[in-house]
Short mmCIF file of C-alpha atoms in Angstrom, two decimals:
data_model
loop_
_atom_site.label_atom_id
_atom_site.label_comp_id
_atom_site.label_asym_id
_atom_site.label_seq_id
_atom_site.Cartn_x
_atom_site.Cartn_y
_atom_site.Cartn_z
CA MET A 1 5.48 118.96 -82.83
CA GLU A 2 2.01 118.41 -83.77
CA GLN A 3 1.81 116.02 -80.42
CA LYS A 4 2.67 118.85 -77.76
CA ARG A 5 -0.53 120.62 -78.61
CA ASN A 6 -4.06 119.99 -77.08
CA TYR A 7 -5.99 120.62 -80.41
CA TYR A 8 -4.57 119.44 -83.63
CA ILE A 9 -5.86 117.98 -87.20
CA THR A 10 -3.62 115.82 -88.39
CA GLU A 11 -2.88 113.38 -91.26
CA LYS A 12 -1.22 110.59 -89.37
CA PRO A 13 -2.67 107.75 -87.28
CA LEU A 14 -3.87 109.23 -84.39
CA ASP A 15 -2.46 107.57 -80.87
CA PRO A 16 -4.75 108.18 -77.88
CA SER A 17 -1.91 108.20 -75.42
CA PRO A 18 0.00 111.05 -75.58
CA LEU A 19 -3.56 112.95 -75.37
CA ILE A 20 -4.64 111.17 -72.27
CA GLN A 21 -0.52 112.08 -70.78
CA GLN A 22 -1.50 115.82 -72.07
CA VAL A 23 -4.66 115.86 -69.47
CA ILE A 24 -3.60 113.77 -66.77
CA ARG A 25 -2.05 116.09 -63.56
CA PRO A 26 -2.11 115.52 -59.38
CA GLU A 27 -5.09 117.81 -59.52
CA ALA A 28 -7.14 115.01 -61.33
CA GLY A 29 -8.16 111.54 -60.33
CA ALA A 30 -10.50 110.69 -63.51
CA VAL A 31 -9.72 110.77 -67.50
CA ASN A 32 -12.18 109.94 -69.74
CA THR A 33 -11.43 109.23 -73.20
CA PHE A 34 -13.74 108.88 -76.08
CA ILE A 35 -12.47 107.37 -79.56
CA GLY A 36 -14.29 107.43 -82.50
CA THR A 37 -13.14 104.62 -85.14
CA VAL A 38 -14.24 104.04 -88.73
CA ARG A 39 -17.07 101.82 -88.82
CA GLU A 40 -17.39 99.03 -91.11
CA LEU A 41 -21.63 98.81 -90.89
CA THR A 42 -23.85 101.78 -91.01
CA GLU A 43 -27.49 100.70 -91.04
CA GLY A 44 -26.42 98.04 -92.70
CA LYS A 45 -24.17 99.38 -95.71
CA ARG A 46 -20.85 98.13 -95.56
CA THR A 47 -18.21 101.01 -95.82
CA LEU A 48 -14.60 100.27 -97.77
CA SER A 49 -13.15 103.23 -96.27
CA LEU A 50 -13.43 106.66 -95.10
CA THR A 51 -12.06 110.29 -96.40
CA TYR A 52 -12.35 113.01 -93.82
CA GLU A 53 -11.45 116.65 -95.09
CA ALA A 54 -10.94 119.64 -92.50
CA TYR A 55 -10.85 123.59 -93.10
CA LYS A 56 -7.87 123.06 -90.94
CA SER A 57 -7.00 126.26 -89.34
CA MET A 58 -10.91 127.12 -88.21
CA ALA A 59 -11.38 123.37 -87.16
CA GLU A 60 -8.54 123.48 -84.87
CA LYS A 61 -10.02 127.15 -83.22
CA LYS A 62 -13.17 125.24 -83.04
CA LEU A 63 -11.66 122.18 -80.97
CA GLU A 64 -10.00 124.82 -78.78
CA GLN A 65 -13.04 126.52 -78.43
CA ILE A 66 -15.00 123.34 -77.19
CA GLY A 67 -12.03 122.56 -75.28
CA ARG A 68 -12.25 126.37 -73.29
CA GLU A 69 -16.12 126.07 -72.97
CA ILE A 70 -15.91 122.80 -71.06
CA GLU A 71 -13.00 124.28 -68.85
CA ALA A 72 -15.44 127.07 -68.15
CA GLU A 73 -17.99 124.91 -67.17
CA ASN A 74 -15.82 123.02 -64.27
CA LYS A 75 -12.95 124.89 -64.02
CA ASP A 76 -10.62 121.87 -62.87
CA SER A 77 -11.38 120.15 -66.41
CA ARG A 78 -8.59 120.13 -68.87
CA VAL A 79 -9.38 118.80 -72.18
CA ALA A 80 -6.98 117.70 -75.18
CA ILE A 81 -8.93 116.74 -78.83
CA ALA A 82 -6.84 115.38 -81.96
CA HIS A 83 -9.15 114.77 -85.61
CA ARG A 84 -7.30 113.02 -88.24
CA ILE A 85 -8.01 114.03 -91.75
CA GLY A 86 -7.05 111.77 -95.34
CA LYS A 87 -8.44 108.20 -95.98
CA LEU A 88 -8.98 106.18 -92.84
CA ASP A 89 -9.66 102.36 -92.91
CA ILE A 90 -12.35 100.48 -90.86
CA SER A 91 -11.05 100.72 -87.66
CA ASP A 92 -8.89 103.82 -88.15
CA ILE A 93 -9.03 105.98 -85.18
CA ALA A 94 -10.59 109.17 -86.58
CA VAL A 95 -11.24 111.40 -82.99
CA VAL A 96 -9.70 111.44 -79.78
CA ILE A 97 -11.16 113.30 -76.73
CA ALA A 98 -9.80 113.34 -73.16
CA VAL A 99 -11.42 115.21 -70.38
CA SER A 100 -9.61 115.12 -66.94
CA SER A 101 -11.39 116.31 -63.85
CA PRO A 102 -10.89 115.90 -59.96
CA HIS A 103 -13.56 113.54 -60.05
CA ARG A 104 -15.30 111.00 -62.59
CA ASP A 105 -18.64 112.97 -62.95
CA ALA A 106 -17.35 115.92 -64.96
CA SER A 107 -14.90 113.93 -67.01
CA TYR A 108 -17.67 112.15 -68.11
CA LYS A 109 -19.99 115.16 -69.32
CA GLY A 110 -17.09 117.11 -70.59
CA SER A 111 -16.28 113.93 -72.72
CA ARG A 112 -20.05 113.84 -73.78
CA TYR A 113 -20.10 117.39 -74.22
CA ALA A 114 -17.47 117.39 -76.63
CA ILE A 115 -18.04 114.62 -78.77
CA GLU A 116 -21.91 116.74 -79.51
CA ARG A 117 -20.28 119.49 -80.01
CA ILE A 118 -17.69 118.33 -82.59
CA LYS A 119 -20.71 117.14 -84.65
CA GLU A 120 -22.21 120.60 -84.62
CA ILE A 121 -19.74 123.30 -85.11
CA VAL A 122 -16.63 122.05 -86.05
CA PRO A 123 -15.66 122.44 -90.07
CA ILE A 124 -14.67 118.72 -90.53
CA TRP A 125 -16.66 116.56 -93.69
CA LYS A 126 -16.52 112.66 -94.05
CA LYS A 127 -17.15 111.09 -97.43
CA GLU A 128 -17.97 107.31 -97.25
CA HIS A 129 -17.01 104.95 -99.75
CA TRP A 130 -19.02 101.96 -100.76
CA GLU A 131 -18.98 98.85 -102.87
CA ASP A 132 -21.40 100.89 -105.23
CA GLY A 133 -20.34 104.64 -104.89
CA SER A 134 -19.45 107.22 -101.93
CA GLU A 135 -20.85 110.16 -100.87
CA TRP A 136 -20.21 113.34 -98.61
CA ILE A 137 -22.59 112.68 -95.36
CA GLY A 138 -24.23 115.50 -94.13
CA ASP A 139 -23.73 117.58 -97.32
CA GLN A 140 -27.42 117.81 -98.13
CA LEU A 141 -28.61 119.80 -100.74
CA GLU A 142 -31.81 120.62 -98.77
CA GLN A 143 -31.47 123.61 -96.16
CA THR A 144 -33.94 121.66 -93.84
CA ALA A 145 -30.58 119.11 -93.61
CA TYR A 146 -29.40 121.67 -90.83
CA ASN A 147 -32.37 121.99 -89.02
CA GLU A 148 -34.12 118.37 -89.12
CA LYS A 149 -30.58 116.50 -88.72
CA GLY A 150 -30.47 114.45 -85.96
CA PRO A 151 -28.16 112.42 -83.69
CA GLU A 152 -25.60 112.04 -86.55
CA GLU A 153 -25.12 107.97 -86.63
CA GLY A 154 -21.71 108.79 -88.19
CA THR A 155 -18.20 106.85 -87.02
CA SER A 156 -19.47 106.71 -83.38
CA MET B 1 -9.48 141.02 -102.65
CA ILE B 2 -11.92 138.47 -100.76
CA THR B 3 -10.99 134.75 -100.64
CA ILE B 4 -14.06 132.56 -101.05
CA TYR B 5 -13.39 128.87 -99.70
CA PHE B 6 -15.18 125.72 -100.88
CA PHE B 7 -15.07 122.53 -98.85
CA ALA B 8 -16.12 119.04 -99.10
CA GLY B 9 -19.11 118.43 -101.79
CA MET B 10 -19.16 121.81 -102.75
CA LYS B 11 -15.48 121.77 -103.35
CA GLU B 12 -16.24 119.06 -105.66
CA ALA B 13 -19.33 120.76 -107.03
CA ALA B 14 -17.13 123.73 -108.10
CA GLY B 15 -14.14 121.96 -108.99
CA THR B 16 -12.11 123.98 -107.25
CA PRO B 17 -11.03 124.86 -103.55
CA GLN B 18 -11.55 128.84 -103.80
CA MET B 19 -11.99 131.47 -105.90
CA THR B 20 -11.32 135.32 -105.28
CA TRP B 21 -13.39 138.63 -105.60
CA GLU B 22 -11.79 142.11 -106.09
CA ILE B 23 -13.87 144.02 -104.32
CA GLU B 24 -13.47 146.56 -101.26
CA GLU B 25 -16.21 145.76 -99.07
CA THR B 26 -19.78 143.52 -99.30
CA THR B 27 -21.66 141.26 -97.01
CA VAL B 28 -21.98 137.64 -96.99
CA LYS B 29 -25.02 137.43 -98.48
CA ASN B 30 -23.95 139.29 -101.63
CA ILE B 31 -21.06 136.84 -101.55
CA ARG B 32 -23.50 133.88 -101.92
CA GLU B 33 -24.91 136.02 -104.83
CA LYS B 34 -21.68 136.12 -106.59
CA VAL B 35 -20.91 132.71 -105.94
CA LYS B 36 -23.97 131.58 -107.64
CA GLU B 37 -23.27 133.28 -110.05
CA THR B 38 -20.07 132.54 -110.74
CA TYR B 39 -20.60 128.63 -110.90
CA PRO B 40 -24.18 128.22 -111.12
CA GLN B 41 -23.98 124.37 -109.78
CA LEU B 42 -23.68 125.76 -106.41
CA HIS B 43 -27.11 125.27 -105.15
CA GLN B 44 -25.57 124.64 -101.40
CA ALA B 45 -23.92 128.58 -101.99
CA GLU B 46 -27.66 129.68 -100.95
CA PHE B 47 -27.93 128.24 -97.47
CA ALA B 48 -24.54 126.57 -96.63
CA MET B 49 -23.38 128.06 -93.09
CA THR B 50 -20.50 130.73 -93.83
CA ALA B 51 -17.20 131.83 -91.55
CA VAL B 52 -15.44 135.09 -92.04
CA ASN B 53 -12.00 134.63 -91.06
CA GLU B 54 -12.51 131.37 -89.53
CA GLU B 55 -15.38 132.58 -86.95
CA PHE B 56 -19.12 131.48 -88.21
CA ALA B 57 -20.68 135.02 -89.66
CA GLY B 58 -24.22 135.58 -91.03
CA ASN B 59 -25.82 136.97 -94.36
CA ASP B 60 -25.59 140.65 -93.03
CA GLU B 61 -21.96 140.30 -91.55
CA THR B 62 -19.25 143.07 -93.61
CA VAL B 63 -16.97 141.88 -95.59
CA ARG B 64 -13.42 143.54 -96.15
CA THR B 65 -10.43 143.19 -98.68
CA GLY B 66 -8.07 140.86 -97.38
CA ASP B 67 -10.67 138.36 -95.57
CA THR B 68 -11.72 135.08 -96.14
CA VAL B 69 -14.83 133.50 -96.78
CA ALA B 70 -15.76 130.16 -96.23
CA PHE B 71 -18.55 127.86 -97.02
CA ILE B 72 -19.21 124.95 -94.00
CA PRO B 73 -21.83 122.32 -95.38
CA PRO B 74 -23.34 120.46 -92.48
CA VAL B 75 -20.09 118.91 -90.86
CA SER B 76 -19.82 115.43 -90.18
CA GLY B 77 -16.25 114.73 -88.30
CA GLY B 78 -16.08 112.66 -85.00
CA MET C 1 0.84 87.92 -71.45
CA GLU C 2 -1.24 89.37 -68.88
CA GLN C 3 -1.51 92.08 -71.79
CA LYS C 4 -3.60 89.91 -73.93
CA ARG C 5 -6.38 89.36 -71.48
CA ASN C 6 -9.00 91.79 -71.41
CA TYR C 7 -9.93 91.63 -67.37
CA TYR C 8 -6.88 91.61 -64.87
CA ILE C 9 -5.15 92.74 -62.08
CA THR C 10 -1.85 93.67 -62.02
CA GLU C 11 1.63 95.45 -60.41
CA LYS C 12 2.73 97.02 -63.21
CA PRO C 13 2.08 100.76 -64.93
CA LEU C 14 -1.14 100.38 -66.70
CA ASP C 15 -0.87 101.36 -69.90
CA PRO C 16 -4.20 102.25 -71.77
CA SER C 17 -3.31 101.33 -75.40
CA PRO C 18 -3.24 97.55 -75.20
CA LEU C 19 -6.94 97.59 -73.55
CA ILE C 20 -8.30 100.15 -76.06
CA GLN C 21 -6.88 98.19 -78.80
CA GLN C 22 -8.56 94.84 -77.36
CA VAL C 23 -11.94 96.55 -77.90
CA ILE C 24 -11.54 98.27 -81.07
CA ARG C 25 -13.10 96.32 -83.72
CA PRO C 26 -15.18 96.69 -87.22
CA GLU C 27 -18.30 96.67 -85.89
CA ALA C 28 -17.71 99.27 -83.49
CA GLY C 29 -17.43 103.44 -84.04
CA ALA C 30 -17.20 104.02 -80.37
CA VAL C 31 -14.51 103.64 -77.79
CA ASN C 32 -15.21 105.41 -73.83
CA THR C 33 -11.94 104.42 -72.07
CA PHE C 34 -12.16 105.68 -68.34
CA ILE C 35 -8.79 106.29 -66.49
CA GLY C 36 -8.73 106.46 -62.64
CA THR C 37 -5.48 107.92 -61.65
CA VAL C 38 -4.29 108.89 -57.94
CA ARG C 39 -5.10 112.52 -56.93
CA GLU C 40 -2.79 114.75 -54.68
CA LEU C 41 -5.38 116.28 -52.68
CA THR C 42 -8.72 114.54 -51.46
CA GLU C 43 -11.18 117.04 -49.65
CA GLY C 44 -7.86 119.16 -49.18
CA LYS C 45 -6.16 116.88 -47.46
CA ARG C 46 -2.65 115.67 -49.42
CA THR C 47 -1.72 112.37 -50.39
CA LEU C 48 1.82 111.04 -50.81
CA SER C 49 1.00 107.61 -52.47
CA LEU C 50 -1.75 104.82 -52.37
CA THR C 51 -1.60 101.52 -51.94
CA TYR C 52 -3.80 99.05 -53.70
CA GLU C 53 -4.15 95.62 -52.56
CA ALA C 54 -6.02 92.74 -54.23
CA TYR C 55 -8.02 89.43 -53.61
CA LYS C 56 -6.39 88.95 -57.29
CA SER C 57 -7.88 85.87 -58.38
CA MET C 58 -11.96 86.95 -56.84
CA ALA C 59 -10.97 90.46 -58.41
CA GLU C 60 -10.10 89.04 -62.05
CA LYS C 61 -13.35 87.00 -61.71
CA LYS C 62 -15.53 90.17 -60.52
CA LEU C 63 -13.92 92.19 -63.53
CA GLU C 64 -14.90 90.00 -65.73
CA GLN C 65 -18.53 89.68 -64.31
CA ILE C 66 -18.86 93.75 -65.06
CA GLY C 67 -17.63 93.16 -68.58
CA ARG C 68 -20.46 90.37 -69.38
CA GLU C 69 -23.05 92.36 -67.43
CA ILE C 70 -22.44 95.38 -69.54
CA GLU C 71 -22.41 92.66 -72.89
CA ALA C 72 -25.70 91.72 -71.71
CA GLU C 73 -26.75 94.98 -71.43
CA ASN C 74 -25.85 95.61 -74.90
CA LYS C 75 -24.82 92.55 -77.42
CA ASP C 76 -22.66 94.30 -79.31
CA SER C 77 -20.63 95.83 -76.83
CA ARG C 78 -16.81 94.67 -76.23
CA VAL C 79 -15.22 95.98 -72.90
CA ALA C 80 -11.40 95.42 -71.28
CA ILE C 81 -11.04 96.59 -67.55
CA ALA C 82 -7.71 96.08 -65.69
CA HIS C 83 -6.38 97.31 -62.07
CA ARG C 84 -3.30 97.87 -60.95
CA ILE C 85 -2.40 97.43 -57.30
CA GLY C 86 0.96 97.72 -54.95
CA LYS C 87 2.37 101.03 -54.25
CA LEU C 88 1.30 104.29 -57.05
CA ASP C 89 2.56 107.57 -57.24
CA ILE C 90 0.77 110.49 -57.88
CA SER C 91 -0.96 110.60 -61.14
CA ASP C 92 -0.46 107.27 -61.38
CA ILE C 93 -3.46 105.06 -63.33
CA ALA C 94 -5.04 102.92 -60.84
CA VAL C 95 -7.83 101.57 -63.47
CA VAL C 96 -8.58 101.97 -67.16
CA ILE C 97 -11.88 100.79 -69.24
CA ALA C 98 -12.27 100.40 -72.41
CA VAL C 99 -15.87 99.62 -73.73
CA SER C 100 -16.55 99.57 -77.32
CA SER C 101 -20.22 99.85 -79.11
CA PRO C 102 -21.57 100.48 -82.48
CA HIS C 103 -22.56 103.77 -81.25
CA ARG C 104 -21.01 106.42 -78.89
CA ASP C 105 -24.04 105.87 -76.11
CA ALA C 106 -23.49 102.28 -75.33
CA SER C 107 -19.77 103.07 -75.03
CA TYR C 108 -20.64 105.92 -72.01
CA LYS C 109 -23.39 103.76 -70.43
CA GLY C 110 -21.24 101.21 -70.10
CA SER C 111 -18.27 102.87 -69.04
CA ARG C 112 -19.92 104.37 -66.76
CA TYR C 113 -21.49 101.16 -65.17
CA ALA C 114 -18.16 99.86 -65.17
CA ILE C 115 -16.95 102.07 -62.85
CA GLU C 116 -19.69 102.14 -60.53
CA ARG C 117 -19.64 98.16 -60.42
CA ILE C 118 -15.98 98.36 -59.68
CA LYS C 119 -16.86 100.89 -56.52
CA GLU C 120 -19.34 98.15 -55.34
CA ILE C 121 -18.30 94.77 -55.95
CA VAL C 122 -14.63 93.99 -57.25
CA PRO C 123 -12.32 93.14 -54.13
CA ILE C 124 -9.55 95.93 -53.83
CA TRP C 125 -8.20 98.03 -51.31
CA LYS C 126 -6.89 101.44 -51.08
CA LYS C 127 -4.52 102.64 -48.21
CA GLU C 128 -3.95 106.42 -48.97
CA HIS C 129 -0.74 107.51 -47.04
CA TRP C 130 -0.14 110.88 -45.46
CA GLU C 131 2.66 113.08 -44.18
CA ASP C 132 0.76 112.23 -40.99
CA GLY C 133 -0.21 108.48 -41.25
CA SER C 134 -2.08 106.22 -43.17
CA GLU C 135 -5.52 104.64 -44.12
CA TRP C 136 -7.08 101.82 -45.60
CA ILE C 137 -9.91 103.27 -46.92
CA GLY C 138 -13.74 102.04 -47.04
CA ASP C 139 -12.33 99.77 -43.89
CA GLN C 140 -15.07 100.83 -41.52
CA LEU C 141 -15.02 99.45 -38.22
CA GLU C 142 -19.30 100.21 -38.28
CA GLN C 143 -21.36 98.02 -39.66
CA THR C 144 -22.81 101.22 -40.97
CA ALA C 145 -20.30 102.11 -43.08
CA TYR C 146 -22.24 99.57 -45.75
CA ASN C 147 -25.44 100.98 -45.71
CA GLU C 148 -25.00 104.65 -45.49
CA LYS C 149 -21.79 105.45 -47.65
CA GLY C 150 -22.33 107.51 -50.43
CA PRO C 151 -20.54 107.82 -53.86
CA GLU C 152 -16.86 106.95 -53.40
CA GLU C 153 -14.83 109.59 -53.55
CA GLY C 154 -11.78 107.83 -53.87
CA THR C 155 -9.11 108.22 -56.83
CA SER C 156 -11.84 108.99 -59.50
CA MET D 1 -9.54 71.89 -43.80
CA ILE D 2 -10.99 75.41 -44.80
CA THR D 3 -8.76 78.07 -45.56
CA ILE D 4 -9.70 81.70 -44.35
CA TYR D 5 -8.53 85.00 -46.12
CA PHE D 6 -8.14 88.35 -44.68
CA PHE D 7 -7.42 91.30 -46.54
CA ALA D 8 -6.42 95.18 -46.09
CA GLY D 9 -6.91 96.22 -42.78
CA MET D 10 -8.40 93.10 -41.16
CA LYS D 11 -4.79 92.17 -42.74
CA GLU D 12 -3.43 94.18 -40.53
CA ALA D 13 -5.19 93.53 -37.47
CA ALA D 14 -5.19 89.89 -37.41
CA GLY D 15 -1.15 90.05 -38.57
CA THR D 16 -1.52 87.34 -40.83
CA PRO D 17 -3.26 86.94 -44.33
CA GLN D 18 -4.82 83.39 -43.08
CA MET D 19 -5.66 80.97 -41.11
CA THR D 20 -7.17 77.44 -41.12
CA TRP D 21 -9.35 75.38 -40.10
CA GLU D 22 -9.54 71.68 -39.32
CA ILE D 23 -13.41 70.56 -39.69
CA GLU D 24 -15.67 69.23 -42.18
CA GLU D 25 -18.10 71.08 -42.99
CA THR D 26 -19.86 74.73 -40.92
CA THR D 27 -21.58 77.58 -42.09
CA VAL D 28 -20.10 80.99 -42.52
CA LYS D 29 -21.70 82.12 -39.44
CA ASN D 30 -19.56 79.45 -37.33
CA ILE D 31 -16.75 80.68 -39.26
CA ARG D 32 -17.21 84.40 -38.51
CA GLU D 33 -17.94 82.77 -35.02
CA LYS D 34 -13.99 81.06 -35.17
CA VAL D 35 -12.10 84.05 -36.65
CA LYS D 36 -13.47 86.46 -33.67
CA GLU D 37 -12.58 83.69 -30.77
CA THR D 38 -9.12 83.44 -32.39
CA TYR D 39 -8.16 87.18 -33.28
CA PRO D 40 -10.95 89.19 -31.07
CA GLN D 41 -9.01 92.29 -32.10
CA LEU D 42 -10.80 91.28 -35.75
CA HIS D 43 -13.98 93.32 -34.89
CA GLN D 44 -15.09 93.45 -38.44
CA ALA D 45 -15.63 89.70 -38.55
CA GLU D 46 -18.75 90.41 -37.14
CA PHE D 47 -20.33 92.22 -40.44
CA ALA D 48 -17.50 91.80 -43.25
CA MET D 49 -18.65 90.68 -46.63
CA THR D 50 -17.75 86.93 -47.11
CA ALA D 51 -17.08 85.35 -49.99
CA VAL D 52 -16.84 81.33 -50.29
CA ASN D 53 -14.86 80.13 -53.62
CA GLU D 54 -14.27 83.45 -55.05
CA GLU D 55 -17.95 83.92 -54.79
CA PHE D 56 -19.77 86.38 -52.48
CA ALA D 57 -22.13 84.17 -49.66
CA GLY D 58 -24.12 84.98 -46.71
CA ASN D 59 -24.24 83.70 -43.56
CA ASP D 60 -26.44 80.48 -43.99
CA GLU D 61 -24.22 79.37 -46.67
CA THR D 62 -22.07 75.91 -45.67
CA VAL D 63 -18.71 75.69 -46.14
CA ARG D 64 -16.91 72.32 -46.54
CA THR D 65 -13.35 71.07 -46.31
CA GLY D 66 -11.49 72.52 -49.07
CA ASP D 67 -13.10 75.38 -49.46
CA THR D 68 -11.88 78.53 -49.20
CA VAL D 69 -13.43 81.61 -47.36
CA ALA D 70 -12.68 85.25 -47.25
CA PHE D 71 -13.35 88.18 -45.85
CA ILE D 72 -14.01 91.28 -47.78
CA PRO D 73 -13.85 94.27 -45.93
CA PRO D 74 -15.87 97.53 -47.56
CA VAL D 75 -14.00 97.99 -51.38
CA SER D 76 -12.23 100.71 -52.44
CA GLY D 77 -10.97 100.47 -55.85
CA GLY D 78 -11.52 101.84 -58.91
#
C-alpha cells in the first residue's frame, strides 16, 4: 500500500490526510503541510492541464533523501512527501509535504526546505498544456538554464 | 550492457524512453558521445545532468555493464 | 454546517481536509497548512490531556479578522482557520490553519502570521492536565505576564 | 443591565461564568472595581484585558445597558 510509505510517487489523486497522520506523534506539537496545486494562470497564460513525468525509482529515493536531510538538521522532525504524476487538471494536488516537529519553527523551516529541494534534485518534469500548444517546463535547450534559473514559478 | 534512460523532452526528442549499449566499461562522458551519435537531435545529451544507478554522477564516473544511466533535464516538479 | 465556514470553533475532532479544500482554487498554486497537535512533553513535563475553552463568538470573529489581515496583506490569499475546544488527548488536533495563494511564499508567510496572531488576540485558553495537577496556561496572576511573555511554547 | 463574562482561571476563581450589573451607563474601569468588590478573590480583574461587545476595549470605554463585557486573561490557544 503506497499510502503507508512516507515517500512516494503516485498516479492517483493525492489526499493530504494520510501523510499528515503519518507524521503526527506524541512528541510533536506542530505539523506544517505544503500542498502544491495546479494553477490556472502562470504569468497571464492560461493552463488547461499539466502532465508530470518522473524517473520514479530515483525520485522516491530523492524524496526520502530530502526527508533525511530535514531530520538530520532537526532530529525531532518527521517528514512525509508524495508527488503525483500523469495528467493533472486545474486545482488538482501535485505535491504534498508534511513535516512534524515539537515546535512550530522547525516544522515551517523543514516544509519550506523540502519544496525548494524538490525543485532542485528530484527527477520530476512538468509539461504545461495551453490552448496553443504544450511545453516541458525547465527542459531548456541552453546549458545556462541550470545556472540562471531563478526560483521556480511552477505550480506553487 | 548499459541501459540509458531518457525523460520528458529528451524522451520525446529521441522517440524512445531508453537505449542500450553493449560495452563492458566506459564513462559518463563517453555515454554522452554515444547518445549524440545515435540521436543527433538530442542536443540536451551534451549538458543535461546524469545519474548512474539512480544517483547523480559527473562526466568522469565509470559506468560498467549492468549499470543504468539516466539523463536528467532540468527538473520541474513541485 | 460548521464545516462550510472558513472560521470556526468546534468541540468535534478537527479534520484538515475540508479546510484545505475550502482554500484551494484555480488562481492558487500553493496551500500552506499549519496543524497544532497536543504534545505529550513540554519542558520535560508529561501532559495527560488538555482542556481548551473559548469565548466562542468573539474567538470566531478574531479568527476571521486574522484571515482578513492576511488577505489585506496579500489580496490573492485565501484563509480558513478552525480551533477545537473541550478535552483533547495527546496527538489530537487543536488548530488547523490553511492559507492558499498563487505562489508559495505568501502561503508560508500567511500561515505563520496566523498562528502567531492566534496566540496574541484570539480568546481561547488552554488548561494542561498533569499527573500532579492542572493549570490554565497563560493565566498568570502578575500583570507583567502580558508584557514579558515570550513566544508561546504551547501545543506548537 | 450589563452582562460580564469570566473565562478560564477567572471563571474558576469566581465560581461562575458571568455576573450582571443593573446600571444604565458606566466605564470599563468602573466595571473592574465592581467585579473586585463582588469577587475579592478575582485579582485578575485589576489587569486582565477586556472586551466590550466582543471587541477589545480599554479602561475609558463607555459601557451601556445591554452591552456585554468580557474579561480576557492572557490567551493560550493555538
